[in-house]
CSV table of C-alpha atoms in Angstrom, one decimal:
chain,number,residue,atom,x,y,z
A,25,MET,CA,-7.6,36.9,10.1
A,26,ILE,CA,-10.8,36.1,12.0
A,27,ASP,CA,-12.2,39.2,13.7
A,28,ILE,CA,-15.6,38.8,15.5
A,29,ILE,CA,-17.4,42.1,15.2
A,30,ASP,CA,-21.0,40.7,14.8
A,31,LYS,CA,-21.4,37.9,17.5
A,32,THR,CA,-24.3,36.4,15.6
A,33,LEU,CA,-21.6,35.3,13.0
A,34,CYS,CA,-19.6,33.1,15.5
A,35,CYS,CA,-21.0,29.8,16.7
A,36,GLY,CA,-18.0,29.0,19.0
A,37,CYS,CA,-17.0,25.8,17.2
A,38,TRP,CA,-13.2,26.3,17.7
A,39,ALA,CA,-12.4,25.4,14.0
A,40,CYS,CA,-10.3,28.5,13.7
A,41,SER,CA,-8.4,27.8,16.8
A,42,ASN,CA,-7.7,24.2,15.8
A,43,VAL,CA,-6.5,25.1,12.3
A,44,CYS,CA,-4.2,27.9,13.2
A,45,PRO,CA,-0.6,26.9,12.3
A,46,LYS,CA,0.9,29.3,14.7
A,47,SER,CA,-1.5,28.4,17.6
A,48,CYS,CA,-2.2,32.1,18.0
A,49,ILE,CA,-6.0,32.0,18.3
A,50,ASP,CA,-7.3,31.9,21.9
A,51,MET,CA,-10.9,31.4,22.8
A,52,ARG,CA,-11.9,34.1,25.3
A,53,GLU,CA,-15.0,34.3,27.4
A,54,ASP,CA,-17.2,37.4,26.9
A,55,GLN,CA,-19.5,39.1,29.5
A,56,GLU,CA,-22.3,36.6,28.6
A,57,GLY,CA,-20.1,33.6,29.2
A,58,PHE,CA,-19.6,32.5,25.6
A,59,LEU,CA,-16.3,31.9,24.0
A,60,TYR,CA,-15.0,33.8,21.0
A,61,PRO,CA,-11.7,33.6,19.1
A,62,GLU,CA,-9.1,36.3,19.8
A,63,VAL,CA,-6.1,36.5,17.5
A,64,ARG,CA,-2.6,37.4,18.9
A,65,LYS,CA,-1.8,39.7,16.0
A,66,ASP,CA,1.9,39.8,16.6
A,67,ASP,CA,2.1,36.0,16.0
A,68,CYS,CA,-0.4,35.9,13.0
A,69,VAL,CA,1.1,35.2,9.6
A,70,ASP,CA,-2.1,36.1,7.7
A,71,CYS,CA,-2.5,32.6,6.2
A,72,HIS,CA,-6.3,33.2,6.4
A,73,LEU,CA,-6.9,29.5,7.2
A,74,CYS,CA,-9.1,30.6,10.2
A,75,GLU,CA,-11.5,32.4,7.7
A,76,LYS,CA,-11.5,29.5,5.3
A,77,VAL,CA,-12.6,26.9,7.9
A,78,CYS,CA,-15.2,29.0,9.6
A,79,PRO,CA,-18.5,27.2,9.0
A,80,VAL,CA,-20.6,30.4,9.4
A,81,LEU,CA,-18.6,32.1,6.7
A,82,ASN,CA,-18.4,29.0,4.5
A,83,THR,CA,-21.7,27.1,4.6
A,84,LYS,CA,-22.1,23.9,2.7
A,85,GLU,CA,-25.0,22.7,0.5
A,86,LYS,CA,-27.9,20.9,2.2
A,87,ARG,CA,-27.6,17.2,2.7
A,88,MET,CA,-31.2,16.1,2.9
A,89,PRO,CA,-32.1,12.7,4.5
A,90,LYS,CA,-32.2,9.6,2.4
A,91,LYS,CA,-34.5,7.9,4.9
A,92,THR,CA,-36.3,8.8,8.1
A,93,PHE,CA,-37.1,6.3,10.9
A,94,ALA,CA,-38.6,6.1,14.3
A,95,ALA,CA,-36.3,3.9,16.4
A,96,LYS,CA,-35.8,2.5,19.9
A,97,ASN,CA,-33.1,0.2,21.3
A,98,LYS,CA,-34.3,-3.2,22.2
A,99,ASP,CA,-32.2,-3.1,25.4
A,100,LYS,CA,-34.5,-1.4,27.9
A,101,LYS,CA,-31.7,-0.5,30.2
A,102,VAL,CA,-30.0,1.4,27.4
A,103,VAL,CA,-33.2,3.3,26.7
A,104,GLU,CA,-33.7,4.1,30.4
A,105,LYS,CA,-30.2,5.7,30.5
A,106,SER,CA,-30.7,7.6,27.2
A,107,SER,CA,-32.5,10.9,26.5
A,108,SER,CA,-34.9,9.2,24.1
A,109,GLY,CA,-34.6,5.9,22.2
A,110,GLY,CA,-31.0,4.8,22.8
A,111,VAL,CA,-29.7,5.2,19.3
A,112,PHE,CA,-26.4,6.9,20.1
A,113,PHE,CA,-25.2,4.1,22.4
A,114,HIS,CA,-25.3,1.4,19.8
A,115,PHE,CA,-23.6,3.5,17.1
A,116,ALA,CA,-20.9,4.4,19.5
A,117,LYS,CA,-20.5,0.8,20.7
A,118,GLN,CA,-20.3,-0.6,17.2
A,119,VAL,CA,-17.6,1.9,16.2
A,120,ILE,CA,-15.5,1.0,19.2
A,121,LEU,CA,-15.9,-2.7,18.6
A,122,GLU,CA,-14.5,-2.0,15.1
A,123,GLY,CA,-11.4,-0.5,16.7
A,124,GLY,CA,-12.6,3.1,16.4
A,125,VAL,CA,-13.0,6.0,18.8
A,126,VAL,CA,-16.0,8.1,19.8
A,127,PHE,CA,-16.1,11.8,20.5
A,128,GLY,CA,-18.9,13.4,22.5
A,129,ALA,CA,-19.8,15.9,25.2
A,130,ARG,CA,-19.2,15.1,28.9
A,131,PHE,CA,-19.0,16.8,32.2
A,132,ASP,CA,-15.6,17.5,33.6
A,133,LYS,CA,-14.8,17.5,37.4
A,134,ASP,CA,-16.1,21.0,37.8
A,135,TRP,CA,-19.3,20.3,35.8
A,136,ASN,CA,-18.3,22.2,32.8
A,137,VAL,CA,-19.3,20.5,29.5
A,138,VAL,CA,-16.4,19.6,27.4
A,139,HIS,CA,-15.7,17.5,24.3
A,140,ASP,CA,-13.6,14.3,24.7
A,141,TYR,CA,-13.2,10.9,23.3
A,142,THR,CA,-13.2,7.2,24.3
A,143,ASP,CA,-12.2,4.0,22.7
A,144,LYS,CA,-13.7,1.8,25.5
A,145,VAL,CA,-17.3,0.6,25.6
A,146,ASP,CA,-17.6,1.4,29.3
A,147,GLY,CA,-16.5,5.0,28.5
A,148,ILE,CA,-19.6,5.7,26.3
A,149,SER,CA,-21.9,6.4,29.3
A,150,LYS,CA,-20.3,9.8,30.0
A,151,PHE,CA,-21.4,11.0,26.6
A,152,MET,CA,-25.0,9.8,27.0
A,153,THR,CA,-28.0,12.0,27.7
A,154,SER,CA,-28.5,15.6,26.7
A,155,LYS,CA,-26.5,18.4,28.3
A,156,TYR,CA,-28.1,21.8,27.8
A,157,VAL,CA,-24.9,23.9,27.9
A,158,GLN,CA,-22.5,24.8,25.1
A,159,SER,CA,-19.5,22.4,25.2
A,160,GLN,CA,-15.9,23.4,24.8
A,161,ILE,CA,-14.5,21.6,21.7
A,162,GLY,CA,-10.9,22.3,22.8
A,163,ASN,CA,-8.4,20.5,20.5
A,164,THR,CA,-10.7,17.6,19.6
A,165,TYR,CA,-10.9,18.5,15.9
A,166,SER,CA,-7.1,18.1,15.7
A,167,LEU,CA,-7.4,14.8,17.5
A,168,VAL,CA,-10.1,13.6,15.1
A,169,LYS,CA,-7.8,14.3,12.2
A,170,ASP,CA,-4.9,12.4,13.8
A,171,PHE,CA,-7.1,9.3,14.3
A,172,LEU,CA,-8.5,9.5,10.8
A,173,LYS,CA,-5.0,9.8,9.2
A,174,SER,CA,-3.9,6.7,11.3
A,175,GLY,CA,-6.8,4.7,9.7
A,176,ARG,CA,-9.0,4.4,12.7
A,177,LYS,CA,-12.8,4.8,12.4
A,178,VAL,CA,-14.2,7.9,14.2
A,179,LEU,CA,-17.7,8.7,15.4
A,180,PHE,CA,-18.0,12.4,16.2
A,181,THR,CA,-21.1,13.7,17.8
A,182,GLY,CA,-22.1,17.3,18.5
A,183,THR,CA,-24.3,20.2,17.7
A,184,PRO,CA,-24.9,20.9,14.0
A,185,CYS,CA,-22.5,23.9,14.0
A,186,GLN,CA,-19.8,21.7,15.7
A,187,ILE,CA,-20.3,19.1,12.9
A,188,GLY,CA,-20.1,21.9,10.3
A,189,GLY,CA,-16.9,23.2,12.0
A,190,LEU,CA,-15.3,19.7,11.9
A,191,HIS,CA,-16.0,19.1,8.3
A,192,ASN,CA,-14.6,22.5,7.3
A,193,PHE,CA,-11.5,22.0,9.5
A,194,LEU,CA,-10.8,18.6,7.8
A,195,ARG,CA,-11.2,20.1,4.3
A,196,LYS,CA,-11.6,16.6,2.8
A,197,GLN,CA,-13.8,13.6,3.0
A,198,TYR,CA,-12.6,10.7,5.1
A,199,PRO,CA,-14.4,7.3,4.5
A,200,ASN,CA,-13.6,6.3,8.1
A,201,LEU,CA,-15.5,9.3,9.6
A,202,LEU,CA,-19.0,9.1,10.8
A,203,THR,CA,-20.7,12.2,12.1
A,204,MET,CA,-23.9,12.5,14.2
A,205,ASP,CA,-25.7,15.7,15.2
A,206,PHE,CA,-29.2,16.4,16.6
A,207,LEU,CA,-32.0,18.8,16.2
A,208,CYS,CA,-30.7,21.7,18.3
A,209,HIS,CA,-32.8,24.3,20.2
A,210,GLY,CA,-29.7,26.4,20.8
A,211,VAL,CA,-26.9,26.4,23.3
A,212,PRO,CA,-27.2,28.2,26.7
A,213,SER,CA,-24.5,30.3,28.4
A,214,PRO,CA,-21.9,28.2,30.3
A,215,LYS,CA,-21.6,31.2,32.7
A,216,VAL,CA,-25.3,31.1,33.5
A,217,TRP,CA,-25.1,27.3,34.0
A,218,LYS,CA,-22.3,27.6,36.5
A,219,MET,CA,-23.9,30.4,38.4
A,220,TYR,CA,-27.1,28.3,38.6
A,221,LEU,CA,-25.3,25.2,39.7
A,222,HIS,CA,-23.3,27.1,42.4
A,223,GLN,CA,-26.5,28.4,43.8
A,224,GLU,CA,-28.2,25.0,43.9
A,225,ALA,CA,-25.1,23.5,45.7
A,226,ASN,CA,-25.0,26.4,48.2
A,227,GLU,CA,-28.7,26.0,48.9
A,228,TYR,CA,-28.2,22.3,49.5
A,229,ILE,CA,-25.5,23.0,52.0
A,230,ASP,CA,-27.6,25.6,53.8
A,231,SER,CA,-30.5,23.1,54.0
A,232,ALA,CA,-28.2,20.4,55.3
A,233,GLN,CA,-26.8,22.8,57.9
A,234,ARG,CA,-30.3,23.6,59.1
A,235,ALA,CA,-31.1,19.9,59.3
A,236,VAL,CA,-28.1,18.9,61.5
A,237,GLY,CA,-28.2,22.0,63.7
A,238,ARG,CA,-25.6,24.6,64.6
A,239,ASN,CA,-23.4,22.2,66.6
A,240,THR,CA,-22.2,20.5,63.4
A,241,VAL,CA,-20.4,22.9,61.0
A,242,LEU,CA,-20.7,22.1,57.3
A,243,HIS,CA,-19.6,25.3,55.8
A,244,SER,CA,-16.0,24.2,55.4
A,245,LEU,CA,-17.2,21.8,52.7
A,246,GLN,CA,-16.9,22.9,49.0
A,247,PRO,CA,-20.6,22.8,47.9
A,248,MET,CA,-19.8,21.9,44.2
A,249,SER,CA,-17.8,18.9,45.4
A,250,LEU,CA,-21.0,17.4,46.8
A,251,ILE,CA,-22.6,17.1,43.4
A,252,GLU,CA,-22.4,13.4,42.3
A,253,ASP,CA,-24.5,13.4,39.2
A,254,ILE,CA,-26.5,15.6,36.9
A,255,ASN,CA,-29.3,14.4,34.6
A,256,PHE,CA,-31.2,16.9,32.4
A,257,ARG,CA,-33.5,14.1,31.1
A,258,GLU,CA,-34.4,11.8,33.9
A,259,LYS,CA,-37.3,9.6,32.8
A,260,SER,CA,-38.8,8.0,35.8
A,261,GLU,CA,-42.1,9.6,35.0
A,262,GLY,CA,-41.8,9.0,31.3
A,263,TRP,CA,-39.8,10.3,28.4
A,264,GLN,CA,-42.2,13.2,27.7
A,265,LYS,CA,-42.4,14.2,31.3
A,266,PHE,CA,-38.6,14.3,31.9
A,267,ARG,CA,-37.2,15.8,35.0
A,268,PHE,CA,-34.0,17.7,35.8
A,269,VAL,CA,-32.2,15.9,38.6
A,270,LEU,CA,-29.2,16.8,40.7
A,271,ARG,CA,-27.8,14.1,43.0
A,272,PHE,CA,-25.9,15.4,46.0
A,273,ALA,CA,-23.7,13.4,48.4
A,274,GLU,CA,-24.9,13.4,52.0
A,275,PRO,CA,-22.5,15.8,53.8
A,276,LEU,CA,-22.0,13.6,56.9
A,277,CYS,CA,-21.9,10.2,55.1
A,278,GLU,CA,-19.4,8.8,52.7
A,279,SER,CA,-21.8,6.2,51.3
A,280,LYS,CA,-23.5,7.0,48.0
A,281,GLN,CA,-26.5,5.0,49.4
A,282,ASN,CA,-27.4,8.1,51.2
A,283,SER,CA,-27.4,10.4,48.2
A,284,VAL,CA,-29.9,13.2,48.1
A,285,LEU,CA,-31.9,14.1,45.0
A,286,SER,CA,-33.0,17.5,43.9
A,287,SER,CA,-35.6,16.8,41.3
A,288,SER,CA,-38.0,19.0,39.3
A,289,SER,CA,-40.0,18.8,36.2
A,290,HIS,CA,-38.4,20.4,33.1
A,291,SER,CA,-41.4,22.7,33.0
A,292,ASP,CA,-40.8,23.8,36.6
A,293,ASN,CA,-37.0,24.0,36.8
A,294,VAL,CA,-36.0,27.6,36.5
A,295,TYR,CA,-32.8,26.9,34.5
A,296,MET,CA,-34.7,24.8,32.0
A,297,LYS,CA,-37.4,27.4,31.8
A,298,GLY,CA,-34.8,30.1,30.9
A,299,PHE,CA,-33.3,27.7,28.3
A,300,LEU,CA,-36.6,26.8,26.7
A,301,ASN,CA,-37.7,30.5,26.7
A,302,ASP,CA,-34.5,31.4,24.8
A,303,LEU,CA,-33.4,33.8,27.5
A,304,TYR,CA,-29.6,33.0,27.4
A,305,LEU,CA,-28.8,31.3,24.2
A,306,ARG,CA,-25.7,32.1,22.2
A,307,PRO,CA,-26.3,35.1,19.8
A,308,SER,CA,-25.6,33.0,16.7
A,309,CYS,CA,-28.4,30.5,17.7
A,310,TYR,CA,-31.0,33.1,16.9
A,311,LYS,CA,-29.7,33.3,13.3
A,312,CYS,CA,-28.5,29.7,13.1
A,313,LYS,CA,-27.1,28.8,9.7
A,314,PHE,CA,-27.2,25.0,10.4
A,315,LYS,CA,-30.9,24.3,10.5
A,316,ARG,CA,-32.5,22.2,7.8
A,317,PHE,CA,-29.5,19.8,7.4
A,318,GLN,CA,-26.8,22.3,6.6
A,319,SER,CA,-24.2,20.6,8.9
A,320,GLN,CA,-23.3,17.8,6.5
A,321,SER,CA,-23.8,15.2,9.2
A,322,ASP,CA,-24.2,11.5,8.3
A,323,ILE,CA,-27.0,10.9,10.9
A,324,THR,CA,-29.2,13.4,12.7
A,325,ILE,CA,-31.1,12.2,15.8
A,326,ALA,CA,-33.9,13.8,17.8
A,327,ASP,CA,-36.9,13.0,20.0
A,328,TYR,CA,-39.9,11.7,18.0
A,329,TRP,CA,-42.4,13.7,20.1
A,330,ALA,CA,-45.2,13.1,17.6
A,331,ILE,CA,-44.8,9.3,17.4
A,332,ALA,CA,-48.1,8.6,19.1
A,333,ARG,CA,-49.9,10.5,16.3
A,334,VAL,CA,-47.7,9.2,13.5
A,335,ARG,CA,-47.4,5.5,14.5
A,336,LYS,CA,-49.5,5.0,17.6
A,337,GLU,CA,-48.5,1.3,18.0
A,338,PHE,CA,-44.8,2.3,18.1
A,339,TYR,CA,-45.1,4.7,21.1
A,340,ASP,CA,-43.0,3.9,24.1
A,341,ARG,CA,-43.2,5.9,27.4
A,342,ASN,CA,-39.4,5.5,27.8
A,343,GLY,CA,-38.6,7.2,24.6
A,344,VAL,CA,-38.5,7.0,20.8
A,345,SER,CA,-35.8,8.5,18.6
A,346,MET,CA,-36.3,10.3,15.3
A,347,VAL,CA,-33.4,9.2,13.0
A,348,PHE,CA,-32.5,10.9,9.8
A,349,ILE,CA,-30.1,8.9,7.6
A,350,ASN,CA,-28.3,11.5,5.6
A,351,ASP,CA,-25.7,9.2,4.1
A,352,GLU,CA,-26.4,5.6,3.0
A,353,HIS,CA,-23.3,4.2,4.8
A,354,ALA,CA,-24.8,5.2,8.2
A,355,LEU,CA,-27.8,2.9,7.6
A,356,ALA,CA,-25.7,-0.2,8.3
A,357,TYR,CA,-25.6,0.8,12.0
A,358,LEU,CA,-29.4,0.8,12.4
A,359,THR,CA,-29.5,-3.0,12.7
A,360,PRO,CA,-32.8,-4.9,13.2
A,361,THR,CA,-31.1,-7.1,15.9
A,362,VAL,CA,-30.5,-4.1,18.0
A,363,PHE,CA,-33.3,-1.7,17.2
A,364,ASP,CA,-37.1,-1.7,16.6
A,365,THR,CA,-37.6,0.6,13.7
A,366,VAL,CA,-40.4,1.9,11.5
A,367,GLU,CA,-39.7,4.0,8.5
A,368,THR,CA,-41.7,7.3,8.4
A,369,SER,CA,-42.1,10.0,5.9
A,370,PHE,CA,-40.1,13.2,6.1
A,371,GLU,CA,-43.4,15.2,6.3
A,372,ASP,CA,-44.1,13.3,9.6
A,373,THR,CA,-41.1,14.8,11.2
A,374,LEU,CA,-41.9,18.4,10.5
A,375,SER,CA,-43.9,18.8,13.8
A,376,ASN,CA,-40.5,18.9,15.5
A,377,LYS,CA,-39.8,22.6,15.1
A,378,GLY,CA,-36.1,22.2,15.9
A,379,LEU,CA,-35.8,20.9,12.3
A,380,HIS,CA,-36.7,24.0,10.5
A,381,GLU,CA,-37.6,27.0,12.8
A,382,LEU,CA,-35.2,29.5,14.3
A,383,VAL,CA,-35.6,30.5,17.9
A,384,GLU,CA,-36.6,34.1,18.5
A,385,VAL,CA,-34.6,36.5,20.7
A,386,ASN,CA,-36.2,36.7,24.1
A,387,LYS,CA,-37.4,40.3,24.5
A,388,TYR,CA,-35.8,40.4,28.0
A,389,ARG,CA,-32.5,38.9,27.0
A,390,ALA,CA,-30.5,42.2,27.1
A,391,HIS,CA,-32.1,43.1,30.4
A,392,PHE,CA,-31.1,39.7,31.8
A,393,PHE,CA,-27.5,39.9,30.8
A,394,ALA,CA,-27.2,43.6,31.9
A,395,LYS,CA,-28.0,42.4,35.5
A,396,LEU,CA,-26.2,39.1,35.4
A,397,ASP,CA,-22.9,40.2,37.0
A,398,ASN,CA,-24.6,42.1,39.8
A,399,THR,CA,-27.0,39.3,41.0
A,400,ASN,CA,-26.5,37.0,43.9
A,401,ASP,CA,-29.6,35.1,43.1
A,402,ILE,CA,-29.5,33.8,39.6
A,403,LYS,CA,-32.6,31.7,40.0
A,404,ALA,CA,-34.6,34.7,40.9
A,405,LEU,CA,-33.2,36.7,38.0
A,406,ILE,CA,-34.1,34.0,35.5
A,407,ALA,CA,-37.6,33.7,37.1
A,408,LYS,CA,-38.1,37.4,36.8
A,409,TYR,CA,-37.8,37.2,33.0
A,410,VAL,CA,-39.5,33.9,32.2
A,411,GLU,CA,-42.5,34.3,34.5
A,412,PRO,CA,-45.4,36.1,32.7
A,413,SER,CA,-46.5,39.4,34.2
A,414,ILE,CA,-50.0,39.9,35.5
A,415,ILE,CA,-50.9,41.8,32.3
A,416,GLU,CA,-49.4,39.0,30.1
A,417,LYS,CA,-51.4,36.5,32.1
A,418,MET,CA,-54.6,38.5,31.5
A,419,ILE,CA,-54.0,38.8,27.8
A,420,LYS,CA,-53.4,35.1,27.5
A,421,LYS,CA,-56.6,34.4,29.5
A,422,ILE,CA,-58.6,36.7,27.2
A,423,LYS,CA,-57.2,35.1,24.1
A,424,TRP,CA,-58.2,31.7,25.5
A,425,LEU,CA,-61.7,32.8,26.3
A,426,VAL,CA,-62.1,34.3,22.8
A,427,LYS,CA,-61.1,31.0,21.2
A,428,ARG,CA,-63.7,29.0,23.2
């Protein structure tokens, strides 16, 4: 049976939970907020399927790209609503128009990130844009298998480890399955995310209370219920200067015309800083076994950050996607009527470190999690461990002066 002793060996993909014939594997949250499988031993029949489908214990051969492209959707509205060049939307739309279903990550009513599916074009939008939180797969692998066996086409999108988990769970190739992953920096703790979000919502209520005065009481409101939208990659200032945006409802007005935005640059937002400084990623991310195309996905997408250097004429301030075609049948979806594309060399993509470099464990990670349950100010706690100390600032300054 699956028994997690070393947490760097569990990516939280749920493959073991989905495959268990006795449904005796539960996903339990640990102190850091990540989910791990826990076997109810009295119900276990020692079939070992959980071990056989684990993508960490059973890695596949690399599936290197056949072709590499820079791509952007010709529909500017789609690009504006996407994290980069609007590639996912068309792939998803085409699969649905062919009678298929699309799986992806969305927010639930409590702003947790969960995997779900849609077979409606107007349902695609909830899966668009990046969500920098680990999603809960739930029973979606089992649902994928049911759809595939019924003959329907399926597009499944997720992190490389989630794609690896799906392929191992299915244990056979399905011609009607299309898988799409992305170059992944790592997945942050859902617990940290919810603590951060609760604090932002409470601070919004407090500021609204001060604005209306003491004679109007707002504290009976549920702060989280006032959140209307979350966008990790808002692009009003350009794709490479994306902002983290929370949209809150006006407490005293039912009209969404009076929504209030909380907006900050990704380099200034404390949650994003903690994420990008690798402070609260899942332990397995620091030893990721799915870098360098180990997931067996058909398509891999990413931001083509270096496009201005590689193909200056192709640069677009609203976003350009990097697209790796890992299986020839996926190339049919990159249609010239929908996308502007230019083929680039594999070497041109290597400047995106997410392709080949592992993230390093933040030296303050253990200190951060040791204090997590005792803090009432998660933003201050994150800031404490991502803001450089005076000594670190001095060392950085000296190094800069020496290089001049």
